[in-house]
Amino acid sequence: MTDLLTPEKVALLAALRARRKASESEADRIPSRGAADGAVASYAQRQMWYLSQLSPGAATYLVPSAYRLCGPLDAAALGWALDALVARHAPLRTTLAADGDCLTQAVAEPRTGLLRVVDLAGLPAAEREAEVQARLTAEPATPVDLAHGPVLRATLLRTAPDEHVLLLTVHHVAVDEWSLRIFHAELGELYAARRDGRRPNLPELAIGYGDYAAWQHDWLTGPEAAAQLDYWRDRLAGAPAVLELPTTWPRPAVQSAAGVTRSFPLDVPQDALLALCQRLHVTPYMALLAAFQVLISRYTGERDVVIGTPVANRRRVETEHLIGLFVNPVPIRTALADNPSFEALVHRVRAAVLDAQEHQELPFEKLVEALRPVRDPSHSPLFQVMFLYGEEPASPRLSGVDVSRIDVPLGTAQFDLTLLVRTGQDGLGMAVEYRTDLFDAAAIERLAGHYRTLLTALLADPAALVGSADLLTADEWALLETWNDTDGDFPHEATVHGLVEQQVVRTPEAPAVTFDGRTVSFAELNARANQVAHRLRAAGVGPETLVGVCAERSVELVVGLLGVLKAGGAYVPLDPEYPAGRLGFMVADAAAPVVLVQGHLRELLPRSGATVLELDDADTWAGQPTGDPPASAGPANLAYVIYTSGSTGRPKGVPNTHRGAVNRLDWMQRTYRLGGDDVVLQKTPVSFDVSVWEFFWPLQTGARLVLAKPGGHKDPAYLRDLLVAERVTTTH
């Protein structure tokens, strides 16, 4: 991962370093320890080594670049400049050596002839260009061996007397974005000095990267590192382990590094962005990150969002002119549960970013080791989404030569999703790096459009609540409003149980539910559900109260569901076929104060503070009134919360209101017209939303509901016989 640096960031870091330099003693500074060979590897190098061992032979964590050079290039001077640059900066000739649990730096002696020159000028034009493109594709796909090197490859393709293409590939273990700025600047100065026959004008290096790595290991045993670790422990306590992004495909059991980067325009009103930043005393980076966190929150439904972002990690003045891997990713955690205004959110992000900057030196790998999150090979620990902001990548300046960057296609992604917002002469642009085993190109194009639309809306009215900001693009609104014009009349003020109660009045003695050879009437079903409702009311259940229901398919299940609704609560189906761990998570996550259960299933429920009532225990309901309780829940209140499968991460409870359910049920009745002679088969597990209409559609229209036996939905022969025996007219 490379960090992106704007002039504002560079100035801020310079100010921080100056302030630190004024306050630190000589003992606080990084000492020079002499030869770099054999020095302990830094934590960032260790992480690169570890990742390379996970995917041996893979071309991951490479930083390739290519430049078209037009003009009278001195190839010999360029080669000399590269050799001198590598001799000056040890990380460009450093490999890693593992000896047991110890990983050390093996620094090769400087050598000459690094630049490989290939003459393509004699080839026909089409063949020459094809060869250039082939090399542009092959270069980033060619792995680097961290044990043997080289970590830097350089090839100069001569395509005409005064035209060349320069290919540079360096492993991330040796550089970050700051390093690349140094690389390009010093390469240009060395080239110019060689051409002019003068001494290069380069800053003195007080220490080497090996000195920094040794200092870092000592620093990690001291009080400042301990204080930073305490900060991060507190900051990340209780944070979600994974962001459940709406992926195109299910998350594979083991994540891969296969990825693509796509670029998009970010044509938002920059005047409004800069004005907002000036008024709130924040940087554009902070405002753009805040908008991205809103997008991720809206995408995932998560109100506690953790997104990674890289920091330069060069607070020590001695590191300013060093090439090496210093960049450190830090998690930025932001709370959106209260649906703040964009202005308020930007202030929160500002505080989080400044705190992260103050605690940026603790290596990310050390943080993961200390926090010990549950490691899952399907996703990265602590965060899976990254945000980067900065200028367009710099190019080397070679005197007398016009240098232009060539895009190099990368086939890797370091995280599930990374948004890069870049500033350039043409304004803002964005690029999205994503894992191709999770997303397709259409999903990423939608995401880019949503970020652009959302950012525009937030800038237009920063005082508005972030949850109400427009997200959909104009084309998507057209799809919703014009092509999907499905508006129709339905009983807007009705509730699911209220419509059932109306049917009870119409046909009290008609058969309502049949299960295992026994049928109960609408009146009997209603009376039993009323007893449940009154008992739940006494237990404190009312509108927006969640009530767990753990029961197999049975009359008791229908009584329980209807009883919860009559009490004003919302039911949470707890499928008894679920694993114990999943049931435990759902009970804890829903925090339902009451759980209804069949007696023989009680042991499946985890211990909690909830009141547990057995649906099939007559004594529990004896003495409760059988009349309808006064209505308490309205159409806008929750009717149920059904949990997702969790196939892409942690299961998430998805709520629906009475109005939403009634709308669906009314549409089904207008479309398919059930009547008193119809029989509906209920066979879908209660944990799936299809079960909602299977239960309540017939009960609202006077049809008879037939329940398949527990597990019967898996037996085609049984279902066939049941359909015939009960003369079922409607099934799913």
XYZ file of C-alpha atoms in Angstrom:
732
model
C 0.000 0.000 0.000
C 1.394 3.387 -0.949
C 0.289 6.587 0.699
C -0.695 9.651 -1.318
C 0.763 13.007 -0.309
C -0.668 16.425 -1.076
C 1.275 19.636 -0.465
C -0.971 20.201 2.564
C 0.014 16.820 4.011
C 3.702 17.446 3.372
C 3.475 20.839 5.094
C 1.578 19.345 8.035
C 4.147 16.600 8.462
C 6.977 19.131 8.275
C 5.332 21.176 11.019
C 4.815 18.102 13.187
C 8.427 17.059 12.708
C 9.654 20.563 13.552
C 7.574 20.595 16.727
C 8.817 17.133 17.680
C 12.437 18.094 16.928
C 12.176 21.103 19.218
C 10.825 19.009 22.084
C 12.802 15.784 21.806
C 16.159 15.191 23.394
C 19.179 13.683 21.703
C 18.285 10.341 23.293
C 14.904 10.393 21.523
C 16.419 10.549 18.058
C 17.273 7.605 15.841
C 20.979 6.795 16.181
C 23.195 5.665 13.328
C 24.416 2.120 13.907
C 26.726 1.703 10.952
C 26.396 -1.165 8.471
C 22.834 -2.068 7.490
C 23.560 -5.691 6.565
C 22.224 -8.044 9.204
C 19.967 -5.458 10.786
C 16.667 -6.725 12.095
C 13.778 -6.322 9.655
C 11.232 -3.611 10.369
C 7.667 -4.595 11.204
C 6.521 -3.443 7.772
C 9.181 -5.623 6.126
C 8.095 -8.542 8.302
C 4.516 -8.130 7.130
C 5.604 -8.085 3.476
C 7.630 -11.232 4.087
C 4.686 -12.933 5.771
C 2.327 -12.056 2.912
C 4.842 -13.322 0.356
C 5.009 -16.644 2.190
C 1.231 -16.991 2.019
C 1.327 -16.722 -1.787
C 4.766 -17.888 -2.923
C 5.481 -17.013 -6.518
C 2.634 -14.488 -6.719
C 3.248 -11.069 -8.257
C 1.674 -9.161 -5.386
C 2.699 -5.962 -3.615
C 4.623 -4.695 -6.605
C 4.818 -0.998 -7.468
C 5.255 -0.837 -11.246
C 5.545 2.373 -13.242
C 6.226 3.206 -16.862
C 7.179 6.443 -18.612
C 7.376 7.548 -22.201
C 10.563 9.559 -22.759
C 10.652 11.893 -25.751
C 13.832 13.787 -26.530
C 17.600 13.279 -26.612
C 17.970 10.828 -23.741
C 21.446 9.949 -22.461
C 20.889 6.270 -21.703
C 24.329 5.870 -20.141
C 23.700 8.778 -17.767
C 20.323 7.322 -16.843
C 21.920 3.960 -16.102
C 24.589 5.631 -13.964
C 21.930 7.601 -12.088
C 19.973 4.438 -11.289
C 23.088 2.655 -10.056
C 24.017 5.651 -7.886
C 20.507 5.865 -6.472
C 20.509 2.179 -5.525
C 23.966 2.550 -3.975
C 22.727 5.516 -1.906
C 19.561 3.821 -0.582
C 20.100 0.353 0.894
C 16.419 -0.780 0.779
C 16.655 -0.859 -3.046
C 19.241 -3.657 -2.745
C 17.957 -5.353 0.395
C 16.517 -8.842 0.601
C 15.198 -10.606 3.689
C 16.727 -13.618 5.402
C 14.791 -15.830 7.815
C 16.647 -17.596 10.611
C 14.151 -19.317 12.844
C 11.900 -16.658 14.310
C 14.301 -13.871 13.366
C 14.022 -11.980 10.077
C 16.986 -9.837 9.092
C 17.952 -7.539 6.253
C 20.537 -8.794 3.782
C 22.009 -5.758 2.014
C 23.849 -6.491 -1.229
C 26.915 -4.532 -2.261
C 26.252 -1.784 -4.818
C 26.704 -2.887 -8.400
C 26.514 -1.365 -11.840
C 24.454 -2.210 -14.877
C 21.017 -2.304 -13.257
C 19.340 -0.652 -16.260
C 18.650 -3.147 -19.021
C 18.434 -1.536 -22.469
C 16.384 -3.228 -25.203
C 16.444 -1.795 -28.717
C 13.078 -2.133 -30.489
C 13.650 0.656 -32.994
C 14.331 -1.754 -35.846
C 10.942 -3.469 -35.576
C 7.967 -2.485 -37.760
C 5.739 0.068 -36.010
C 2.865 -2.319 -35.238
C 5.184 -5.048 -33.994
C 7.144 -2.539 -31.921
C 4.051 -1.195 -30.185
C 2.787 -4.727 -29.569
C 6.093 -5.585 -27.897
C 5.876 -2.507 -25.682
C 2.334 -3.409 -24.630
C 3.338 -7.005 -23.973
C 6.126 -5.865 -21.667
C 3.821 -3.400 -19.914
C 1.492 -6.306 -19.178
C 4.176 -8.824 -18.263
C 6.230 -6.590 -15.972
C 3.728 -6.255 -13.094
C 2.863 -9.946 -13.448
C 6.466 -11.031 -12.852
C 7.035 -11.754 -9.147
C 9.900 -10.521 -6.986
C 11.693 -13.005 -4.741
C 12.205 -11.269 -1.392
C 14.824 -13.812 -0.366
C 17.062 -13.424 -3.418
C 16.042 -10.201 -5.161
C 16.429 -7.992 -6.941
C 13.673 -5.866 -5.423
C 14.092 -3.263 -8.182
C 13.927 -3.950 -11.915
C 14.610 -1.331 -14.595
C 14.253 -1.722 -18.359
C 14.695 0.936 -21.037
C 12.959 0.205 -24.349
C 14.365 2.181 -27.260
C 11.523 2.662 -29.749
C 13.099 5.400 -31.926
C 16.293 7.489 -31.870
C 14.723 10.039 -29.515
C 11.900 7.944 -28.059
C 12.123 5.481 -25.185
C 9.897 3.717 -22.686
C 11.239 3.303 -19.154
C 9.847 0.428 -17.089
C 10.474 0.469 -13.342
C 9.207 -2.176 -10.948
C 10.025 -2.151 -7.256
C 8.596 -4.300 -4.498
C 6.550 -2.521 -1.859
C 8.975 -3.901 0.750
C 11.445 -1.214 -0.387
C 9.246 1.833 -1.021
C 6.125 3.761 -0.195
C 4.647 6.821 -1.922
C 6.955 9.178 -0.045
C 9.893 7.029 -1.173
C 8.758 7.261 -4.784
C 8.842 11.057 -4.581
C 12.422 10.819 -3.319
C 13.229 8.227 -5.989
C 11.993 10.424 -8.823
C 13.547 13.634 -7.490
C 16.964 12.112 -6.835
C 16.982 10.155 -10.095
C 16.451 13.443 -11.940
C 19.189 15.207 -9.965
C 21.679 12.358 -10.444
C 20.906 12.265 -14.176
C 21.378 16.029 -14.512
C 24.610 15.984 -12.487
C 26.053 13.213 -14.636
C 25.118 15.096 -17.795
C 26.556 18.363 -16.465
C 29.713 16.804 -15.059
C 29.072 18.126 -11.563
C 28.579 16.762 -8.090
C 24.937 15.801 -7.318
C 23.140 18.154 -4.942
C 21.517 15.655 -2.583
C 20.706 15.920 1.136
C 22.936 14.086 3.565
C 21.460 10.901 5.024
C 22.009 10.941 8.779
C 20.826 7.342 9.179
C 19.910 4.353 7.036
C 16.759 2.242 6.952
C 18.498 -0.437 9.002
C 19.020 2.141 11.748
C 15.316 2.944 11.690
C 14.364 -0.751 11.906
C 16.656 -1.292 14.902
C 15.322 1.858 16.587
C 11.741 0.729 15.949
C 12.311 -2.584 17.722
C 13.778 -0.756 20.726
C 10.974 1.830 20.676
C 8.341 -0.904 20.793
C 9.580 -1.948 24.239
C 9.211 1.551 25.654
C 6.446 3.592 27.283
C 5.460 5.589 24.184
C 4.638 2.418 22.239
C 2.691 1.083 25.219
C 0.690 4.310 25.389
C -0.100 4.135 21.671
C -1.206 0.517 22.030
C -3.484 1.476 24.928
C -5.007 4.194 22.757
C -5.757 1.769 19.926
C -7.144 -0.880 22.294
C -9.605 1.652 23.630
C -10.370 3.138 20.223
C -11.185 -0.218 18.599
C -12.947 -1.915 21.520
C -16.160 -3.489 20.255
C -15.567 -2.483 16.640
C -17.230 -4.662 13.968
C -14.919 -7.370 12.662
C -16.008 -7.146 9.043
C -17.933 -4.746 6.815
C -20.601 -6.703 4.984
C -20.423 -5.015 1.612
C -23.064 -5.926 -0.985
C -20.792 -8.104 -3.083
C -21.552 -9.464 -6.531
C -20.516 -12.953 -5.481
C -20.350 -14.679 -2.082
C -17.121 -14.117 -0.218
C -14.794 -17.089 -0.825
C -13.490 -19.021 2.162
C -9.961 -17.832 1.394
C -9.448 -14.363 -0.058
C -7.272 -13.926 -3.103
C -5.242 -10.946 -4.258
C -6.771 -10.936 -7.748
C -7.984 -7.448 -8.462
C -8.480 -4.582 -10.861
C -8.215 -0.800 -10.609
C -10.734 1.348 -12.498
C -10.642 5.127 -12.831
C -13.647 7.469 -12.843
C -14.195 11.236 -12.962
C -15.138 12.978 -9.734
C -16.844 16.037 -11.122
C -18.136 17.587 -7.908
C -18.214 21.333 -7.091
C -14.688 21.867 -5.786
C -15.460 25.436 -4.750
C -18.084 24.081 -2.362
C -15.636 21.471 -1.061
C -12.909 24.028 -0.394
C -15.357 26.496 1.151
C -16.671 23.822 3.518
C -13.147 22.819 4.498
C -12.150 26.411 5.141
C -15.225 27.068 7.258
C -14.824 23.881 9.321
C -11.015 24.116 9.527
C -10.517 20.688 7.998
C -8.625 19.344 5.010
C -10.289 18.056 1.819
C -8.992 14.618 2.809
C -11.112 14.678 5.969
C -14.275 15.778 4.162
C -13.835 13.253 1.357
C -13.167 10.462 3.859
C -16.293 11.414 5.808
C -18.386 11.190 2.633
C -16.897 7.772 1.869
C -17.783 6.575 5.367
C -21.372 7.672 4.777
C -21.397 5.674 1.542
C -20.029 2.550 3.228
C -22.533 2.938 6.059
C -25.398 3.252 3.590
C -24.111 0.253 1.621
C -23.711 -2.035 4.635
C -26.320 -0.750 7.062
C -23.493 -0.535 9.603
C -23.583 2.496 11.911
C -20.119 1.829 13.318
C -17.716 2.113 10.397
C -13.997 1.308 10.406
C -12.022 2.248 7.299
C -8.267 2.024 6.893
C -6.103 4.852 5.639
C -2.323 5.061 5.225
C -0.155 7.500 7.152
C 3.391 8.416 6.166
C 4.830 7.439 9.582
C 7.799 9.783 9.177
C 7.421 11.886 12.287
C 11.132 11.505 13.037
C 13.095 14.127 11.125
C 15.874 11.638 10.346
C 13.531 9.682 8.058
C 12.639 12.618 5.793
C 15.076 11.805 2.974
C 15.133 8.000 3.270
C 13.780 5.544 0.734
C 12.138 2.623 2.497
C 8.842 1.222 3.700
C 7.606 3.501 6.487
C 3.927 3.876 5.575
C 1.576 2.475 8.199
C -2.154 1.801 7.773
C -4.354 3.052 10.602
C -8.054 2.385 11.238
C -10.396 5.386 11.279
C -13.504 4.491 13.272
C -16.563 6.705 13.055
C -19.980 6.436 14.697
C -23.023 7.240 12.550
C -25.744 5.720 14.735
C -27.238 9.126 15.544
C -27.503 10.080 11.848
C -25.460 13.282 12.237
C -25.296 16.181 9.842
C -22.416 16.103 7.386
C -20.816 19.032 9.193
C -20.933 17.159 12.499
C -19.576 14.010 10.879
C -16.664 15.883 9.312
C -15.737 17.197 12.761
C -15.789 13.625 14.095
C -13.603 12.420 11.261
C -11.210 15.312 11.829
C -10.811 14.327 15.477
C -10.326 10.662 14.569
C -7.737 11.481 11.902
C -5.745 13.801 14.162
C -5.774 11.206 16.940
C -4.604 8.556 14.479
C -1.790 10.845 13.347
C -0.670 11.229 16.955
C -0.615 7.438 17.392
C 0.643 6.435 13.953
C 3.986 4.884 14.883
C 2.629 1.653 16.337
C 3.016 -0.849 13.462
C -0.257 -2.198 12.151
C 1.119 -5.725 12.434
C 1.894 -5.109 16.120
C -1.638 -3.812 16.638
C -3.141 -6.953 15.094
C -0.876 -9.133 17.239
C -1.970 -7.308 20.383
C -5.713 -7.114 19.670
C -5.838 -10.713 18.437
C -9.031 -10.421 16.386
C -10.575 -13.681 15.245
C -8.508 -14.491 12.181
C -10.546 -15.470 9.164
C -8.775 -16.211 5.869
C -11.780 -14.825 3.996
C -11.040 -11.223 4.960
C -8.379 -8.888 6.322
C -8.290 -8.155 10.069
C -9.607 -4.894 11.579
C -10.716 -3.378 8.263
C -11.334 -4.471 4.686
C -11.903 -1.085 3.032
C -9.264 1.609 2.449
C -9.382 5.296 1.580
C -6.485 7.237 0.039
C -6.204 10.863 -1.020
C -3.390 12.781 -2.670
C -1.841 14.150 -5.820
C -1.391 12.280 -9.056
C 1.798 10.177 -8.905
C 4.902 12.175 -9.720
C 7.173 11.416 -12.684
C 10.960 11.737 -12.781
C 12.314 14.923 -14.350
C 15.097 14.233 -16.826
C 16.692 17.407 -18.187
C 15.984 17.933 -21.878
C 13.522 15.023 -22.039
C 9.723 15.162 -21.994
C 8.526 12.520 -19.495
C 4.912 11.314 -19.458
C 3.417 8.552 -17.338
C 2.000 5.406 -18.954
C -0.746 3.541 -17.119
C 0.388 0.075 -16.075
C -2.451 -2.425 -15.611
C -2.372 -4.074 -12.193
C -4.026 -7.414 -11.583
C -4.034 -7.297 -7.796
C -5.971 -5.741 -4.926
C -4.692 -5.453 -1.376
C -8.129 -5.037 0.219
C -11.744 -5.784 -0.646
C -12.190 -2.202 -1.772
C -9.919 0.828 -1.929
C -11.042 4.291 -3.002
C -8.274 6.597 -4.208
C -9.191 10.260 -4.695
C -6.509 12.136 -6.602
C -5.957 15.825 -7.226
C -4.458 17.012 -10.490
C -4.413 19.838 -12.992
C -7.835 18.785 -14.250
C -9.398 18.700 -10.782
C -10.435 15.662 -8.794
C -10.504 12.109 -10.058
C -10.999 8.770 -8.388
C -9.868 5.217 -8.833
C -11.312 2.098 -7.227
C -9.142 -0.932 -6.576
C -11.232 -4.017 -5.851
C -11.069 -7.777 -5.509
C -12.469 -9.434 -8.600
C -13.644 -12.480 -6.667
C -16.069 -10.185 -4.810
C -17.195 -7.531 -7.301
C -17.815 -7.210 -11.006
C -17.173 -4.067 -13.034
C -20.832 -3.010 -12.982
C -20.925 -3.008 -9.177
C -17.851 -0.793 -9.006
C -19.244 1.582 -11.614
C -22.394 1.918 -9.494
C -20.313 2.560 -6.382
C -18.350 5.305 -8.119
C -21.586 6.922 -9.292
C -23.069 6.701 -5.809
C -20.009 8.327 -4.225
C -20.113 11.152 -6.761
C -23.848 11.714 -6.214
C -23.613 11.455 -2.439
C -20.659 13.833 -2.197
C -22.448 16.379 -4.367
C -25.539 16.187 -2.142
C -23.538 16.471 1.084
C -21.659 19.516 -0.189
C -24.884 21.153 -1.362
C -26.423 20.929 2.126
C -23.802 20.034 4.750
C -26.223 20.830 7.582
C -28.610 18.078 6.463
C -28.572 14.632 8.065
C -26.290 12.202 6.252
C -28.963 9.502 6.162
C -31.192 11.662 3.974
C -28.549 12.666 1.421
C -29.273 11.563 -2.128
C -27.349 8.478 -3.207
C -28.888 7.311 -6.461
C -27.718 8.604 -9.816
C -30.088 10.257 -12.287
C -30.282 7.056 -14.329
C -31.190 5.049 -11.233
C -33.913 7.520 -10.302
C -35.311 7.150 -13.805
C -35.332 3.396 -13.313
C -37.198 3.740 -10.029
C -39.645 6.503 -10.877
C -40.365 5.986 -14.561
C -39.732 2.377 -15.498
C -40.815 1.025 -12.122
C -44.036 2.986 -11.785
C -45.858 0.441 -9.616
C -47.709 2.827 -7.328
C -51.082 1.448 -6.302
C -53.716 1.761 -3.608
C -53.459 -0.449 -0.540
C -54.634 -0.101 3.072
C -51.891 2.280 4.258
C -53.141 2.433 7.847
C -53.625 -1.315 8.328
C -51.461 -3.718 10.306
C -50.794 -7.382 9.613
C -52.624 -8.609 12.718
C -55.400 -6.053 12.281
C -56.304 -7.555 8.904
C -56.321 -11.033 10.474
C -58.670 -9.779 13.194
C -61.029 -8.427 10.519
C -61.108 -11.871 8.895
C -61.860 -13.482 12.266
C -64.964 -11.293 12.518
C -66.050 -12.312 9.004
C -65.518 -16.094 9.338
C -64.975 -17.027 13.000
C -65.841 -20.722 12.625
C -64.092 -21.300 9.290
C -60.978 -23.527 9.324
C -57.844 -21.390 9.723
C -54.853 -23.680 10.297
C -54.322 -27.396 9.708
C -51.342 -29.275 11.116
C -50.733 -32.977 11.577
C -54.391 -33.891 11.051
C -55.800 -31.248 13.407
C -57.565 -28.047 12.331
C -58.267 -24.936 14.403
C -60.815 -22.283 13.489
C -60.162 -18.591 13.052
C -61.860 -17.891 16.394
C -59.740 -20.456 18.281
C -56.515 -19.250 16.649
C -57.381 -15.649 17.498
C -58.228 -16.464 21.115
C -54.959 -18.332 21.696
C -52.927 -15.568 20.033
C -54.714 -13.017 22.243
C -53.636 -14.909 25.360
C -50.035 -14.747 24.162
C -50.424 -11.044 23.395
C -51.794 -10.182 26.848
C -48.986 -12.115 28.565
C -46.405 -10.343 26.405
C -47.945 -6.963 27.186
C -47.575 -7.780 30.876
C -43.895 -8.543 30.230
C -43.388 -5.079 28.759
C -43.703 -5.876 25.062
C -44.921 -2.992 22.929
C -44.127 -1.194 19.673
C -40.535 -1.721 18.466
C -39.940 -4.450 21.076
C -38.274 -7.499 19.563
C -39.517 -10.937 20.641
C -37.637 -14.087 19.695
C -39.698 -17.045 18.461
C -38.019 -20.461 18.444
C -40.495 -23.113 17.321
C -40.833 -25.815 14.717
C -43.583 -25.587 12.134
C -46.769 -26.079 14.212
C -49.989 -24.419 15.345
C -47.996 -23.054 18.306
C -45.650 -21.300 15.877
C -48.551 -19.519 14.154
C -50.084 -18.619 17.525
C -46.740 -17.216 18.680
C -46.126 -15.086 15.594
C -49.631 -13.656 15.610
C -49.489 -13.110 19.375
C -46.295 -11.067 19.122
C -47.882 -8.804 16.499
C -51.049 -8.376 18.565
C -48.921 -7.358 21.551
C -47.440 -4.609 19.386
C -44.006 -6.198 19.131
C -41.945 -7.493 16.231
C -41.022 -11.157 15.995
C -37.487 -12.428 15.383
C -37.594 -15.996 14.013
C -34.995 -18.275 15.617
C -34.880 -21.339 13.387
C -34.249 -24.399 15.598
C -32.280 -25.958 12.734
C -29.625 -23.250 13.020
C -26.297 -24.089 14.707
C -26.058 -23.152 18.374
C -23.454 -20.484 17.651
C -25.682 -18.720 15.151
C -28.695 -18.832 17.481
C -26.515 -17.440 20.250
C -25.357 -14.580 18.066
C -28.907 -13.722 16.978
C -30.272 -13.739 20.536
C -27.430 -11.510 21.723
C -27.567 -9.181 18.726
C -31.359 -8.755 18.802
C -31.306 -8.235 22.588
C -34.918 -9.444 22.719
C -36.314 -9.140 26.276
C -38.706 -12.072 25.717
C -38.320 -15.325 23.778
C -41.172 -17.700 22.904
C -40.111 -21.329 22.570
C -41.503 -24.840 22.359
C -40.608 -26.762 25.491
C -38.499 -29.426 23.790
C -36.402 -26.740 22.095
C -35.624 -24.722 25.216
C -32.147 -26.223 25.591
C -31.187 -24.845 22.170
C -31.370 -21.298 23.460
C -28.247 -19.737 24.956
C -28.345 -18.356 28.459
C -29.398 -14.718 28.421
C -31.343 -12.237 30.467
C -34.481 -12.740 28.361
C -37.763 -14.005 29.789
C -38.477 -17.399 28.187
C -42.109 -18.477 27.723
C -43.056 -21.946 26.460
C -45.695 -21.854 23.736
C -46.890 -25.404 24.429
C -47.160 -24.998 28.223
C -50.852 -24.514 28.963
C -50.169 -23.182 32.466
C -48.212 -20.277 31.002
C -51.281 -18.934 29.231
C -54.032 -20.045 31.594
C -56.033 -17.141 32.919
C -54.976 -14.738 30.195
C -57.845 -12.869 28.456
C -58.956 -14.234 25.086
C -60.266 -10.939 23.740
C -58.340 -8.723 21.322
C -55.917 -6.438 23.196
C -56.155 -2.705 22.442
C -54.151 -1.829 19.354
C -50.715 -0.393 20.101
C -48.542 -0.880 17.013
C -49.261 1.140 13.899
C -48.377 0.698 10.235
C -45.004 2.401 10.681
C -43.930 0.081 13.500
C -41.805 -3.013 13.028
C -43.572 -6.294 12.291
C -40.561 -8.605 12.159
C -36.769 -8.739 11.931
C -35.287 -11.574 9.855
C -31.554 -12.234 9.918
C -29.525 -12.665 6.753
C -27.636 -15.882 6.121
C -24.282 -14.304 6.950
C -22.735 -15.830 3.830
C -20.690 -12.644 3.296
C -19.805 -12.183 6.959
C -21.779 -11.590 10.156
C -25.580 -12.198 9.990
C -27.504 -8.940 10.014
C -31.065 -8.366 11.173
C -33.252 -6.873 8.430
C -36.434 -5.171 9.708
C -39.768 -4.658 7.973
C -42.744 -2.604 9.034
C -46.414 -3.509 9.035
C -46.970 -1.113 6.129
C -44.318 -2.867 4.036
C -45.727 -6.311 4.782
C -49.330 -5.183 4.183
C -48.329 -3.647 0.856
C -46.863 -6.974 -0.267
C -49.818 -9.005 1.004
C -52.334 -6.652 -0.611
C -50.512 -6.917 -3.953
C -50.618 -10.713 -3.744
C -54.321 -10.687 -3.024
C -55.058 -8.294 -5.896
C -52.938 -10.407 -8.220
C -53.864 -13.976 -7.218
C -57.219 -13.612 -5.391
C -57.452 -16.113 -2.542
C -60.879 -17.008 -1.181
C -62.517 -19.199 1.420
C -62.203 -22.304 -0.735
C -58.446 -21.940 -1.202
C -55.800 -23.904 0.673
C -52.255 -22.526 1.060
C -49.259 -24.726 1.901
C -46.748 -23.292 4.371
C -43.405 -25.054 3.938
C -40.767 -22.306 3.924
C -38.641 -22.051 7.097
C -39.760 -19.141 9.244
C -36.275 -17.632 8.934
C -36.964 -16.747 5.269
C -39.139 -13.817 4.258
C -41.289 -15.945 1.920
C -42.773 -17.454 5.069
C -44.386 -14.103 5.932
C -46.916 -14.240 3.111
C -47.323 -18.002 3.475
C -48.498 -17.466 7.077
C -50.525 -14.270 6.878
C -51.964 -14.095 3.352
C -54.455 -16.949 3.903
C -55.243 -15.738 7.430
C -56.222 -12.303 6.059
C -58.377 -13.667 3.230
C -60.244 -16.591 4.814
C -58.257 -19.341 3.104
C -57.026 -22.382 5.046
C -53.362 -22.586 6.006
C -51.808 -26.070 5.884
C -48.490 -26.520 7.680
C -45.956 -29.065 6.468
C -44.374 -31.153 9.220
C -40.985 -30.035 10.578
C -38.363 -30.865 7.974
C -41.068 -31.794 5.489
C -39.970 -29.098 3.060
C -36.948 -31.288 2.308
C -39.032 -34.360 1.339
C -40.555 -34.110 -2.176
C -42.593 -37.322 -1.803
C -44.117 -36.134 1.469
C -44.978 -32.760 -0.048
C -46.641 -34.427 -3.028
C -48.818 -36.546 -0.757
C -49.680 -33.548 1.431
C -50.669 -31.429 -1.573
C -53.063 -34.157 -2.706
C -54.472 -35.031 0.704
C -55.196 -31.441 1.731
C -56.229 -30.318 -1.769
C -53.761 -27.446 -1.725
C -54.504 -24.751 -4.314
C -51.588 -22.373 -3.720
C -47.952 -22.972 -2.878
C -44.575 -21.397 -3.409
